[in-house]
Structures are given as structure tokens and as C-alpha cells.
Tab-separated table of C-alpha atoms in Angstrom:
chain	number	residue	atom	x	y	z
Q	1	UNK	CA	70.074	198.839	119.879
Q	2	UNK	CA	70.915	199.228	116.203
Q	3	UNK	CA	69.711	201.741	113.699
Q	4	UNK	CA	70.678	202.789	110.164
Q	5	UNK	CA	71.015	206.467	109.233
Q	6	UNK	CA	71.658	208.305	106.092
Q	7	UNK	CA	70.876	207.424	102.445
Q	8	UNK	CA	69.809	203.967	101.199
Q	9	UNK	CA	72.596	201.860	99.754
Q	10	UNK	CA	73.223	202.258	96.073
Q	11	UNK	CA	72.093	199.558	93.614
Q	12	UNK	CA	74.890	197.586	92.069
Q	13	UNK	CA	73.515	198.194	88.551
Q	14	UNK	CA	75.658	200.758	86.725
Q	15	UNK	CA	74.428	202.870	83.870
Q	16	UNK	CA	77.265	203.263	81.503
Q	17	UNK	CA	75.781	206.263	79.757
Q	18	UNK	CA	77.229	209.684	80.799
Q	19	UNK	CA	74.851	212.163	82.269
Q	20	UNK	CA	75.257	215.892	82.460
Q	21	UNK	CA	75.050	217.166	85.953
Q	22	UNK	CA	73.605	220.567	86.745
Q	23	UNK	CA	74.891	220.542	90.339
Q	24	UNK	CA	77.323	218.128	91.875
Q	25	UNK	CA	76.695	217.398	95.479
Q	26	UNK	CA	78.054	214.600	97.496
Q	27	UNK	CA	75.512	211.774	98.261
Q	28	UNK	CA	75.028	210.932	101.900
Q	29	UNK	CA	76.256	207.514	102.786
Q	30	UNK	CA	74.312	205.146	104.996
Q	31	UNK	CA	75.767	204.697	108.469
Q	32	UNK	CA	74.774	202.600	111.511
Q	33	UNK	CA	74.589	203.548	115.094
Q	34	UNK	CA	74.815	201.085	117.877
Q	35	UNK	CA	74.082	201.630	121.527
Q	36	UNK	CA	75.286	199.070	124.102
Q	37	UNK	CA	73.048	199.221	127.312
Q	38	UNK	CA	74.372	198.023	130.637
Q	39	UNK	CA	72.430	195.101	132.108
Q	40	UNK	CA	72.582	196.475	135.675
Q	41	UNK	CA	71.233	200.082	136.114
Q	42	UNK	CA	73.042	202.604	138.273
Q	43	UNK	CA	71.732	202.675	141.842
Q	44	UNK	CA	71.091	206.526	141.599
Q	45	UNK	CA	71.264	209.511	139.295
Q	46	UNK	CA	74.260	210.789	141.275
Q	47	UNK	CA	76.137	207.412	140.648
Q	48	UNK	CA	75.459	207.654	137.053
Q	49	UNK	CA	76.631	211.293	136.836
Q	50	UNK	CA	79.837	210.399	138.663
Q	51	UNK	CA	80.439	207.511	136.312
Q	52	UNK	CA	79.948	209.799	133.200
Q	53	UNK	CA	82.292	212.511	134.673
Q	54	UNK	CA	84.949	209.820	135.324
Q	55	UNK	CA	84.779	208.901	131.745
Q	56	UNK	CA	85.331	212.512	130.731
Q	57	UNK	CA	88.130	212.904	133.162
Q	58	UNK	CA	90.156	209.861	132.581
Q	59	UNK	CA	91.196	208.779	128.983
Q	60	UNK	CA	92.073	205.252	130.241
Q	61	UNK	CA	88.582	204.727	131.795
Q	62	UNK	CA	86.971	205.932	128.499
Q	63	UNK	CA	89.176	203.467	126.569
Q	64	UNK	CA	88.157	200.617	128.886
Q	65	UNK	CA	84.581	201.417	128.464
Q	66	UNK	CA	84.833	201.621	124.742
Q	67	UNK	CA	86.703	198.293	124.660
Q	68	UNK	CA	83.983	196.618	126.722
Q	69	UNK	CA	81.176	198.000	124.528
Q	70	UNK	CA	83.060	197.061	121.272
Q	71	UNK	CA	83.503	193.483	122.590
Q	72	UNK	CA	79.883	193.143	123.440
Q	73	UNK	CA	78.855	194.543	119.952
Q	74	UNK	CA	81.306	192.251	118.176
Q	75	UNK	CA	79.922	189.200	120.097
Q	76	UNK	CA	76.521	190.122	118.732
Q	77	UNK	CA	77.867	190.645	115.183
Q	78	UNK	CA	79.538	187.103	115.307
Q	79	UNK	CA	76.180	185.586	116.189
Q	80	UNK	CA	74.463	187.607	113.406
Q	81	UNK	CA	77.192	186.617	110.914
Q	82	UNK	CA	76.627	182.952	111.771
Q	83	UNK	CA	72.884	183.161	111.612
Q	84	UNK	CA	72.865	184.878	108.287
Q	85	UNK	CA	75.839	182.992	106.851
Q	86	UNK	CA	77.467	186.280	105.919
Q	87	UNK	CA	81.253	185.708	106.365
Q	88	UNK	CA	82.085	189.224	105.061
Q	89	UNK	CA	80.454	191.206	107.841
Q	90	UNK	CA	83.516	192.770	109.539
Q	91	UNK	CA	84.207	193.270	113.224
Q	92	UNK	CA	84.116	196.771	114.520
Q	93	UNK	CA	86.890	198.818	116.072
Q	94	UNK	CA	87.330	202.237	117.437
Q	95	UNK	CA	89.508	203.095	114.378
Q	96	UNK	CA	86.410	202.473	112.006
Q	97	UNK	CA	84.119	204.794	113.914
Q	98	UNK	CA	82.973	208.071	112.238
């Protein structure tokens, strides 16, 4: 599932005139949130809770899960990039996350 959050993207048209600002506040930037959902559900609530607790306890397990989710998301982005002929859509990595 994908969703966009934050402010709309700024237009590329620039106004060269200077403007006096009464209050300077940073503008929010648009960001996207992606959720990768498992194809196979957990057998029980207890199994899901144990899996989640294991991710919190073991950094290696969390890194593995993050790697799997990023791989799935990047596969989807490659297909989107091909369908829209957008070669500039970059792949995602944990380092680029907010």
C-alpha cells in the first residue's frame, strides 16, 4: 500500500521578485509511506505477537525483515518505472528512510 503525506510538491515556476516575509516557517515536504503486507497471514494472534517481539529483540531479524520488504518494494518500483517510462525514479534503501 502506498500513500503520500505532507505538502503538495512545489511548482517549478520561480518568481524572481523578492517578497518580504512577515514570518519565516519551514514548508512541509511531501513524503510517501509504503506498507508491505505478507501474502500468508499468521496462524494466530500469539504467533504474530511472537514474531513482532522477535523483531524487537534481535537486530539481525529486524534487518532481514527490512531487507525483504525493501526488495519487494523495489521490485514494484522497477515495474512502475518501466510502465511510466520514468528512468529517474530511484530505488529505496534503509538509509533514505526518514
